[in-house]
Coordinates of C-alpha atoms and ligand atoms in Angstrom, one line a residue:
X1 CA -70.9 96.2 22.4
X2 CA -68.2 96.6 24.7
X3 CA -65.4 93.5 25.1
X4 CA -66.7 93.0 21.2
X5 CA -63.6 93.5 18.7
X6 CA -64.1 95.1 15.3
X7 CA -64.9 93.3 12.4
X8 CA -61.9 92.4 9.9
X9 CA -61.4 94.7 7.1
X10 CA -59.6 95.9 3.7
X11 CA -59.5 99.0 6.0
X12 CA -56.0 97.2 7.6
X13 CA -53.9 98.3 4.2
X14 CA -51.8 94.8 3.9
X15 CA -53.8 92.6 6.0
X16 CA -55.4 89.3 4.2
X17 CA -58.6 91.3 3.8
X18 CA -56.8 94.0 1.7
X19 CA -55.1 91.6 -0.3
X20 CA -58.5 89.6 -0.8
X21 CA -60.3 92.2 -2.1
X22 CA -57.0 94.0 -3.7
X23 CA -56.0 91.1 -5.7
X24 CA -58.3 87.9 -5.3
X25 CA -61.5 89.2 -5.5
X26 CA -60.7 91.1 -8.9
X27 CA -59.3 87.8 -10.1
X28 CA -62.4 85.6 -9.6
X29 CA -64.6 88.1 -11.1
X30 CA -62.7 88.2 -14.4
X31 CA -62.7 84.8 -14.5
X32 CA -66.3 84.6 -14.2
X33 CA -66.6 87.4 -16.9
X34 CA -64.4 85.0 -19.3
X35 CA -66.4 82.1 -18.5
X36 CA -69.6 83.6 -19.7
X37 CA -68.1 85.0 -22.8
X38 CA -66.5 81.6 -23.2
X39 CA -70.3 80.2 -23.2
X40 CA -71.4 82.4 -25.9
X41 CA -71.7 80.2 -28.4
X42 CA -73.6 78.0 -26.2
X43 CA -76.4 80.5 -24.9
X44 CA -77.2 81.0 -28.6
X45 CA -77.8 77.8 -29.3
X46 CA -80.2 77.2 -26.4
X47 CA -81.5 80.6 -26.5
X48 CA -80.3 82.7 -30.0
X49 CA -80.5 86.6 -30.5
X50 CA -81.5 86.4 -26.9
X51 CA -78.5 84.4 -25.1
X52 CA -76.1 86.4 -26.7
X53 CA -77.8 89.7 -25.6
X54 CA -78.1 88.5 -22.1
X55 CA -74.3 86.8 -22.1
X56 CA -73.4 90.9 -23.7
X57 CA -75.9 92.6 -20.6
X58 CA -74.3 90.1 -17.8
X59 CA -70.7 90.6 -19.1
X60 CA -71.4 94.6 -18.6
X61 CA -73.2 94.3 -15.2
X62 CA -70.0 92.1 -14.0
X63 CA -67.8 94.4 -15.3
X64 CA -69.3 97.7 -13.8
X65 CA -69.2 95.3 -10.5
X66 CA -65.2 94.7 -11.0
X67 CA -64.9 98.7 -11.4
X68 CA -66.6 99.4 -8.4
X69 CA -64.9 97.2 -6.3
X70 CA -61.1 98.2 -7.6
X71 CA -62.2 102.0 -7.5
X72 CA -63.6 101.4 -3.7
X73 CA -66.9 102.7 -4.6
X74 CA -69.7 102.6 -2.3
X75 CA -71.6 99.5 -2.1
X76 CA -75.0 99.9 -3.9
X77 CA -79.0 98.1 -3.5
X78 CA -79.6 95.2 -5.0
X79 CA -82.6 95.5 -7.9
X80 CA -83.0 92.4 -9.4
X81 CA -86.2 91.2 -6.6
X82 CA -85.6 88.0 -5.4
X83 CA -86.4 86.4 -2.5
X84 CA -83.4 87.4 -0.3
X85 CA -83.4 90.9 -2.8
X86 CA -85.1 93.1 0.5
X87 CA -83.2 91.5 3.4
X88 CA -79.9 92.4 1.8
X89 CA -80.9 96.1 1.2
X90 CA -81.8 96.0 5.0
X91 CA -78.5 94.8 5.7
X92 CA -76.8 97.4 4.0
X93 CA -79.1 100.0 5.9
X94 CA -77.7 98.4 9.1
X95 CA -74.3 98.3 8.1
X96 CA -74.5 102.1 7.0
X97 CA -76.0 103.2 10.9
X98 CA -73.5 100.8 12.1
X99 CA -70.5 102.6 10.2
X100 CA -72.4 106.4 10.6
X101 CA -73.3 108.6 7.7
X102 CA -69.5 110.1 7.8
X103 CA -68.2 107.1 5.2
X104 CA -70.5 105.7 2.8
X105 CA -70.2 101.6 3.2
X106 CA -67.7 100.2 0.7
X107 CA -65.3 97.6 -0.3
X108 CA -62.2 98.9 1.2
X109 CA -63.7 100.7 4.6
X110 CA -66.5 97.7 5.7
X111 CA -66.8 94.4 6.9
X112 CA -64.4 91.7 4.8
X113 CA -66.9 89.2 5.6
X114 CA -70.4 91.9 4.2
X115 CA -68.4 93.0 1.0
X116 CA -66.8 89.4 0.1
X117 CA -70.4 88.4 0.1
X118 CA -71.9 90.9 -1.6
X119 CA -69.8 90.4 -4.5
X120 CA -71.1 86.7 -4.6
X121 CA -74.5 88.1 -4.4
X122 CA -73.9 91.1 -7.2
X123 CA -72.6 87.7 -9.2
X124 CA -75.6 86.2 -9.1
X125 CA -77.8 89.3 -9.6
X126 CA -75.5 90.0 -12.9
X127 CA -77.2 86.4 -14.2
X128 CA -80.4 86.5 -12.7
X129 CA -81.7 89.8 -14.2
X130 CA -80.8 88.4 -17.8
X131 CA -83.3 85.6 -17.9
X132 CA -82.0 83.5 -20.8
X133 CA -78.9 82.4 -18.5
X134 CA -80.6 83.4 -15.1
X135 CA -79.7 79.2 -14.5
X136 CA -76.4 79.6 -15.3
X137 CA -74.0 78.5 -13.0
X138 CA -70.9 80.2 -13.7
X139 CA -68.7 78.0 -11.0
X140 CA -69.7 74.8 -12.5
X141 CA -66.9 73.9 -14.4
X142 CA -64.4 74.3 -11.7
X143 CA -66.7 72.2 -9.1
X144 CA -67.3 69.1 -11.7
X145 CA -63.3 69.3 -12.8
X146 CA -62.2 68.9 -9.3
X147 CA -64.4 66.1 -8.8
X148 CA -63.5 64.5 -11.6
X149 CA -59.4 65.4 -10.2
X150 CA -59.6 63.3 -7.4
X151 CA -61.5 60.6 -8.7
X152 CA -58.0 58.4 -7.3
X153 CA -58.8 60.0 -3.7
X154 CA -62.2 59.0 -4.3
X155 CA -62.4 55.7 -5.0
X156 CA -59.2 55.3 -1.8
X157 CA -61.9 56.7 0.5
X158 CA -64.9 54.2 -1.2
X159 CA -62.5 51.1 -0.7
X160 CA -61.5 52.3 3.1
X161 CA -65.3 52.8 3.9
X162 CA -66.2 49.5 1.9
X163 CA -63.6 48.0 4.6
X164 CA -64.6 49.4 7.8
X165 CA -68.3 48.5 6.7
X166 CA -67.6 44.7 5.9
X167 CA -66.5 44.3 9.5
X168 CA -69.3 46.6 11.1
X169 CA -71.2 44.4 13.4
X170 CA -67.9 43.0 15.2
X171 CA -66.3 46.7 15.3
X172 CA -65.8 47.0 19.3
X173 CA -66.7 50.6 20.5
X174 CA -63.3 51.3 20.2
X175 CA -62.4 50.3 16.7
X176 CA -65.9 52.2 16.1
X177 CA -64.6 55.8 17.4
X178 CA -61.3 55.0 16.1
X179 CA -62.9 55.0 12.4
X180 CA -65.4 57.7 13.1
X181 CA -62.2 60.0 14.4
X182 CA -60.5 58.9 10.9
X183 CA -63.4 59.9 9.2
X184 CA -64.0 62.7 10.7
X185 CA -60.2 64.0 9.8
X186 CA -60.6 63.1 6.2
X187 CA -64.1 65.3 6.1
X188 CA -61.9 67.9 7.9
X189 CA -58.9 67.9 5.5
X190 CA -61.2 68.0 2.9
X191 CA -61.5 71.4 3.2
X192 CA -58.5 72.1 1.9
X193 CA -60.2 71.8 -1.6
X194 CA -62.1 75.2 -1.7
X195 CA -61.9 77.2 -5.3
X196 CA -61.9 80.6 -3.3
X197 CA -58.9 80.9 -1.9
X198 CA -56.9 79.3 -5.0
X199 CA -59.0 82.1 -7.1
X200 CA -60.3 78.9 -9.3
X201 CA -57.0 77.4 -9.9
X202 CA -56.8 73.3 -9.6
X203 CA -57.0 72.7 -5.8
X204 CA -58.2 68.8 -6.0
X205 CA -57.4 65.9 -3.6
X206 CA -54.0 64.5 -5.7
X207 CA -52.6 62.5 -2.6
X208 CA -54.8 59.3 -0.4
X209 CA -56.8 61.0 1.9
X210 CA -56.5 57.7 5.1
X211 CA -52.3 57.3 4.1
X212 CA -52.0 61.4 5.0
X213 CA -54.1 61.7 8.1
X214 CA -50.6 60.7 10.2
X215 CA -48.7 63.1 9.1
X216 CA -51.3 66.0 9.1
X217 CA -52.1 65.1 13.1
X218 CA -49.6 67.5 13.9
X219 CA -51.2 70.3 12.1
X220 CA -55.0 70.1 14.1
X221 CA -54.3 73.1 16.4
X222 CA -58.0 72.5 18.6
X223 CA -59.1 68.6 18.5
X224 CA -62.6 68.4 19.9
X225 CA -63.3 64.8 18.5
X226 CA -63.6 63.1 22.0
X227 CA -66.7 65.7 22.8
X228 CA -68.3 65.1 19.2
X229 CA -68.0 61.0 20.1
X230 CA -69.7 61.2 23.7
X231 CA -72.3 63.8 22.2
X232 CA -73.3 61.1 19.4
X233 CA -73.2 58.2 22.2
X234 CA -75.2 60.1 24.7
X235 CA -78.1 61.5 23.3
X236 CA -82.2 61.1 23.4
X237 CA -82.2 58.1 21.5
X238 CA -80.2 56.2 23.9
X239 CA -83.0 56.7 26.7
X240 CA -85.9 54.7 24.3
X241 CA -84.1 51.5 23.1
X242 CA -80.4 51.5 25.4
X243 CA -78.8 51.1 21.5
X244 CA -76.1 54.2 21.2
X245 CA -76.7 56.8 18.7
X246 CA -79.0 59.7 17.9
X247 CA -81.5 60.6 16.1
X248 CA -80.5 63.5 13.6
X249 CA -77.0 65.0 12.7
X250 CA -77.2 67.5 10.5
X251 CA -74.0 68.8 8.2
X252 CA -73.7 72.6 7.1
X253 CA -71.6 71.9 3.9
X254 CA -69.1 73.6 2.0
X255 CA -67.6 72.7 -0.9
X256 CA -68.3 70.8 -3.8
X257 CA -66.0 68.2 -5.9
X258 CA -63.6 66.0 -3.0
X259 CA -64.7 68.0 -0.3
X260 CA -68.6 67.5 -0.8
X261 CA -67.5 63.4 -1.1
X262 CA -65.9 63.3 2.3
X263 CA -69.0 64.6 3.6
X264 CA -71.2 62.2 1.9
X265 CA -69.0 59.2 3.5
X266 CA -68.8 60.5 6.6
X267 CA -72.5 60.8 6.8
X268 CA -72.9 57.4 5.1
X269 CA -71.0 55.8 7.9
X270 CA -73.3 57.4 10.8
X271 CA -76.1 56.1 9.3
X272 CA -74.5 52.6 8.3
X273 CA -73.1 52.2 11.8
X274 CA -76.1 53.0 13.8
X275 CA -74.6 56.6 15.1
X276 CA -77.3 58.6 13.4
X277 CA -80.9 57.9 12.2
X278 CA -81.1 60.9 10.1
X279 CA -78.2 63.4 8.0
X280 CA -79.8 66.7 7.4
X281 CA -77.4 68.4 4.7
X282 CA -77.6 72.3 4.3
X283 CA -76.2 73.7 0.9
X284 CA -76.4 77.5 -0.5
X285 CA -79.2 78.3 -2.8
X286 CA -77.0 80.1 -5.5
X287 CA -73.5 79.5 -7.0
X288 CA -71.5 80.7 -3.8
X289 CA -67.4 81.7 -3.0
X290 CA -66.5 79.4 -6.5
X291 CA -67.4 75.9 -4.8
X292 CA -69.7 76.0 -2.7
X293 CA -72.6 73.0 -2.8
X294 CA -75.8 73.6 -4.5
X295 CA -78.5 71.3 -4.5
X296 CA -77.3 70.6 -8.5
X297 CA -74.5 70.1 -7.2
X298 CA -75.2 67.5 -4.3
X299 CA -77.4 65.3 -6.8
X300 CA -75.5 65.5 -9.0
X301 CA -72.2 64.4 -7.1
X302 CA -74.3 61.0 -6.0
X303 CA -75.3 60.2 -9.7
X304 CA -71.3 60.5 -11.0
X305 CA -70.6 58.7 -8.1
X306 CA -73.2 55.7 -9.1
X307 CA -72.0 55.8 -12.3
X308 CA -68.3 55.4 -11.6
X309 CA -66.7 52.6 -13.4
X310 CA -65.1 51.2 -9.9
X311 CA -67.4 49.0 -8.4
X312 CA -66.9 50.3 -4.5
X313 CA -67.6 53.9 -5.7
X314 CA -70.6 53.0 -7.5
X315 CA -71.8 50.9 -4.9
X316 CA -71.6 53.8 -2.1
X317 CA -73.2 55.7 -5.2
X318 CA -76.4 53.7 -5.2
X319 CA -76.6 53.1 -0.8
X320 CA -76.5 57.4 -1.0
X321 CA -79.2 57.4 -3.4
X322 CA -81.0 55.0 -1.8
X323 CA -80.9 56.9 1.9
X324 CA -82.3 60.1 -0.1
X325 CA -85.0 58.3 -1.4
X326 CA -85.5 56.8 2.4
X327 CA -85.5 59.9 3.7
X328 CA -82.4 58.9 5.7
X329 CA -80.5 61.9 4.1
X330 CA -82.4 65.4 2.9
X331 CA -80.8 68.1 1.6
X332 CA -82.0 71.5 2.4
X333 CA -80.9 75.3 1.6
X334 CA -82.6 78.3 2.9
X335 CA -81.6 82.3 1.9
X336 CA -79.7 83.0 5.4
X337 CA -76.9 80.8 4.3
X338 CA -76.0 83.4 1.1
X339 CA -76.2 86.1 3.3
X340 CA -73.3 88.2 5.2
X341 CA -74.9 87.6 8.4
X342 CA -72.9 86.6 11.5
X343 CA -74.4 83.2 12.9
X344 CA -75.1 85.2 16.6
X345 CA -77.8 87.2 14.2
X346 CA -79.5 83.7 13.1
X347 CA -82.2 83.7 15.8
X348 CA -83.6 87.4 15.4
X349 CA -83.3 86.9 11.4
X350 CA -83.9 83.6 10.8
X351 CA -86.0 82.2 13.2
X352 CA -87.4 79.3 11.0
X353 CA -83.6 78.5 10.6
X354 CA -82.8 78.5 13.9
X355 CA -85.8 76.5 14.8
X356 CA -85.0 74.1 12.6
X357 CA -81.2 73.6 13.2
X358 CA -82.2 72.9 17.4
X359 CA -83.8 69.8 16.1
X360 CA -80.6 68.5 15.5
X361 CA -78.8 66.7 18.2
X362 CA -75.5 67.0 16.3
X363 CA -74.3 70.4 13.9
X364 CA -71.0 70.0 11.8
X365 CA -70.1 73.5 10.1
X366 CA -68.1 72.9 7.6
X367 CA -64.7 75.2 6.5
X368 CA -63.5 78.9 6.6
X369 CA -66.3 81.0 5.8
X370 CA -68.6 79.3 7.9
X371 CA -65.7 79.0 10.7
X372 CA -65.8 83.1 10.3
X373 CA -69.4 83.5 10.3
X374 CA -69.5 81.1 13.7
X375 CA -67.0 83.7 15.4
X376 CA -68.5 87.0 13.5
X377 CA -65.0 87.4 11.4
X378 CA -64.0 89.7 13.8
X379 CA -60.2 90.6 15.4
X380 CA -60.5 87.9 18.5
X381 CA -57.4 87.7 20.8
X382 CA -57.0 84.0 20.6
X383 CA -56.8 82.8 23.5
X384 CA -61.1 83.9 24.2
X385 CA -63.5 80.9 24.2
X386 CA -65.1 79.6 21.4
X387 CA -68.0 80.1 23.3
X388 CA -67.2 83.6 24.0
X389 CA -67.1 84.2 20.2
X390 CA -70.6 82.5 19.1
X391 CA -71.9 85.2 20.8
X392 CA -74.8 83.8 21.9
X393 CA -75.4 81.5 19.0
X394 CA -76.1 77.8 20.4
X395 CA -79.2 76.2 18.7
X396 CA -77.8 72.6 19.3
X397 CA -74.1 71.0 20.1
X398 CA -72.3 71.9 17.6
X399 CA -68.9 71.4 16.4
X400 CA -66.4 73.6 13.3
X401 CA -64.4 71.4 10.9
X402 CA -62.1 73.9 9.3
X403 CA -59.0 74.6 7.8
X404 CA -57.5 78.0 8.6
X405 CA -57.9 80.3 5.8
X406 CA -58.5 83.5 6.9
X407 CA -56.8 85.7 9.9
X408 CA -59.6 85.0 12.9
X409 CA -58.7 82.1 15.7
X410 CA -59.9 81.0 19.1
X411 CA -59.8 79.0 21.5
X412 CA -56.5 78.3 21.7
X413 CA -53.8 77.9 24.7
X414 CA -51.5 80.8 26.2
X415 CA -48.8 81.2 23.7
X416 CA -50.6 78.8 21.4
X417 CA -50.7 81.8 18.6
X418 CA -47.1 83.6 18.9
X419 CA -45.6 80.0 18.7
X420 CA -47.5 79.2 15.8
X421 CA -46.5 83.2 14.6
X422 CA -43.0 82.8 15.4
X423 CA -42.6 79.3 12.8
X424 CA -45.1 80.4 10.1
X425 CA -46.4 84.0 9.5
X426 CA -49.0 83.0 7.5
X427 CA -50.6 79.9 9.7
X428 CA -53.7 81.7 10.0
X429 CA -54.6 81.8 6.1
X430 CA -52.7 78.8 4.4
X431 CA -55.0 76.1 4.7
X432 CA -52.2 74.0 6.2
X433 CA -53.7 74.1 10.1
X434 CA -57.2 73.2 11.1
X435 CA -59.3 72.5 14.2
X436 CA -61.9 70.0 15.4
X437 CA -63.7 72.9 17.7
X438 CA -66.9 71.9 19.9
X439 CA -69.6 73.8 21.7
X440 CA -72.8 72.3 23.5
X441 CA -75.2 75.3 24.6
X442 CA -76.1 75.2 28.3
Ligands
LIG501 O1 -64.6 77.1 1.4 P1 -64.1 77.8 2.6 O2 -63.4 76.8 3.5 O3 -65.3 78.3 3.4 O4 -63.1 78.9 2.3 C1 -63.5 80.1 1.8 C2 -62.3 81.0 1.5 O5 -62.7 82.1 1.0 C3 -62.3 83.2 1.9 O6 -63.4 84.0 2.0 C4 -61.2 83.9 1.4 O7 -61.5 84.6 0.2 C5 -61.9 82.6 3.1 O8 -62.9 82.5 4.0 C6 -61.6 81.3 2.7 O9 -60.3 81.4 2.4
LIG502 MG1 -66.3 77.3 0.3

């Protein structure tokens, strides 16, 4: 499509795709093939003979995977018939008519964003078609360590909320966006804490998340907050009763551990402060890019959290339980957001999706990959319009907390870029910039 750029790719020898699926990608899958072998003992006590055959098939499957990808082999069908099994076969279809029947698709010549996800997929088919450990979670232990890493950062950001709540009902407007705005920065920053880009090494919240937001202002290269405050004060639920508000904001998470706990306050004070009748989370289906939440992992976040021996953690543990069992929070999942698709493809191949994300009068996408999805991953000059990027997708306002980790920005003013360039090569895939970035469809 003309005025379209290409999509980013290991095809640029050096750029941060190459290295990614040079050096990163290789990394994470070994360490999922030591973690499994590492749980060897365990499968045979929960499933004898049978776990240790499957730990031996998966560890072969993962294996073959890692070969294919360092040897640039062509990406292959997935067999093991799930639900998503068929749409992913399709996808490679389109991707091969896309590229032409001169190159066979594969790691090095596609799409970053198709072959970075289809190694999270070929993960997940290496379990699921050995039974015995088709449960297993091979991420887990990095998710629960950094949670249980920034426990300090945790219980900061229970106190702060504890305090803003005491006061609630004589917050002025003002003092009421001024702590949705700091709130919304520490949910923002929280993204620094994915496992992905650190290939699984310790990437939890050391510092206090309120003391830092100062002197990481200077680093939030788009700040959209103002439009994300008027959308939540100006919406359908302010026509029936003249209180402020709306009535559903739903949250496309990220990752689990600190990350997934800034969320979880954030949407704890919409609710608690009248801004939101309803938090609709969306999480992945399947273990997903090393931290990702899963619906194990949401749950099981709010019942460490009520269990915390610090009494305004556990309290904010019990209200979050309590608003899921109200049916003020829900957490949802659905294939499409373990796929490879860009967002713009949503409506034609998820409909029910997209249906159900226009009920929402507020969406927050949270971090990189969904950041890339949003904008199709795709060489943008960046100065074009975030609109111009979505490419048509719009199913409600909607707004991108992310921190920069991966080489696509827009949006941004004349010059904004080679300034940026000019200080710090690599501002585009540090994690040390971010952006508050808003769209409301027409
Ligand atoms: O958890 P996030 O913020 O989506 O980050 C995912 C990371 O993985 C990457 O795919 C890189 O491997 C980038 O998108 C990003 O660096
Ligand atoms: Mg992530």
């Amino acid at each position: 499509q003309s005025g379209v750029p290409p999509s980013l790719s290991a095809k640029v020898t050096g750029s941060f795709a190459y290295l990614t699926i040079r050096d990163r990608l290789p990394t994470i899958l070994t360490k999922v093939i030591d973690t499994i072998h590492r749980n060897k003992n365990t499968f045979f006590e929960e499933h004898g003979e049978e776990g240790i055959e499957a730990e031996k098939q998966a560890i072969g499957l993962l294996s073959k995977l890692r070969n294919e990808l360092q040897t640039d082999k062509p990406v292959i069908e997935l067999t093991d018939g799930l639900e998503d099994t068929d749409s992913w076969n399709e996808y490679l279809q389109r991707q091969q008519r896309l590229q032409g029947d001169q190159e066979p698709v594969s790691w090095f010549k596609s799409p970053w964003l198709y072959v970075e996800c289809y190694m999270y997929r070929r993960i997940q088919e290496a379990v699921s078609l050995n039974p015995p450990i088709s449960n297993f979670d091979v991420f887990n232990e990095g998710k629960t360590q950094s949670f249980y890493e920034s426990q300090k950062a945790v219980m900061t950001l229970c106190t702060f909320l504890e305090d803003t709540q005491k006061n609630a009902e004589k917050l002025s407007p003002d003092q009421l966006s001024e702590h949705f705005s700091k709130l919304l920065q520490i949910s923002l920053w929280g993204n620094k804490c994915d496992l992905s880009i650190s290939a699984g090494q310790d990437n939890s919240q050391k510092t206090s998340p309120v003391d830092a937001l100062a002197g990481l202002q200077p680093y939030i290269l788009v700040n959209d907050s103002g439009m994300v405050w008027s959308t939540l004060m100006s919406s359908r639920r302010a026509g029936e009763s003249g209180e402020s508000g709306v009535d559903r904001v739903d949250i496309v998470l990220d990752n689990a551990g600190f990350e997934l706990v800034t969320d979880l306050v954030l949407a704890d004070f919409l609710v608690s402060s009248g801004l939101a009748r309803k938090i609709y989370f969306h999480g992945k289906s399947f273990p997903w890019f090393v931290s990702d939440v899963t619906a194990n992992d949401f749950h099981w976040t709010i019942r460490q959290t009520m269990a915390a021996n610090h009494k305004w953690m556990s309290k904010r543990g019990f209200q979050w339980q309590n608003y899921v069992k109200e049916g003020a929070w829900s957490y949802h999942d659905h294939p499409f957001w373990t796929q490879p698709h860009e967002f713009c493809d949503m409506a034609a191949d998820a409909p029910d999706l997209y249906a159900r994300l226009q009920q929402a009068d507020l969406i927050l996408f949270k971090g990189d990959l969904n950041y890339r999805k949003l904008t199709g991953d795709r060489a943008w000059e960046h100065t074009v319009a975030f609109s111009t990027a979505l490419r048509g997708f719009g199913p409600a306002p909607l707004c991108s907390l992310r921190t920069l980790k991966a080489n696509v920005q827009v949006g941004l003013q004349p010059g904004q870029g080679e300034k940026l360039a000019s200080k710090d090569p690599t501002w585009m895939t540090n994690g040390k910039y971010a952006v508050i970035q808003f769209y409301r469809p027409l």
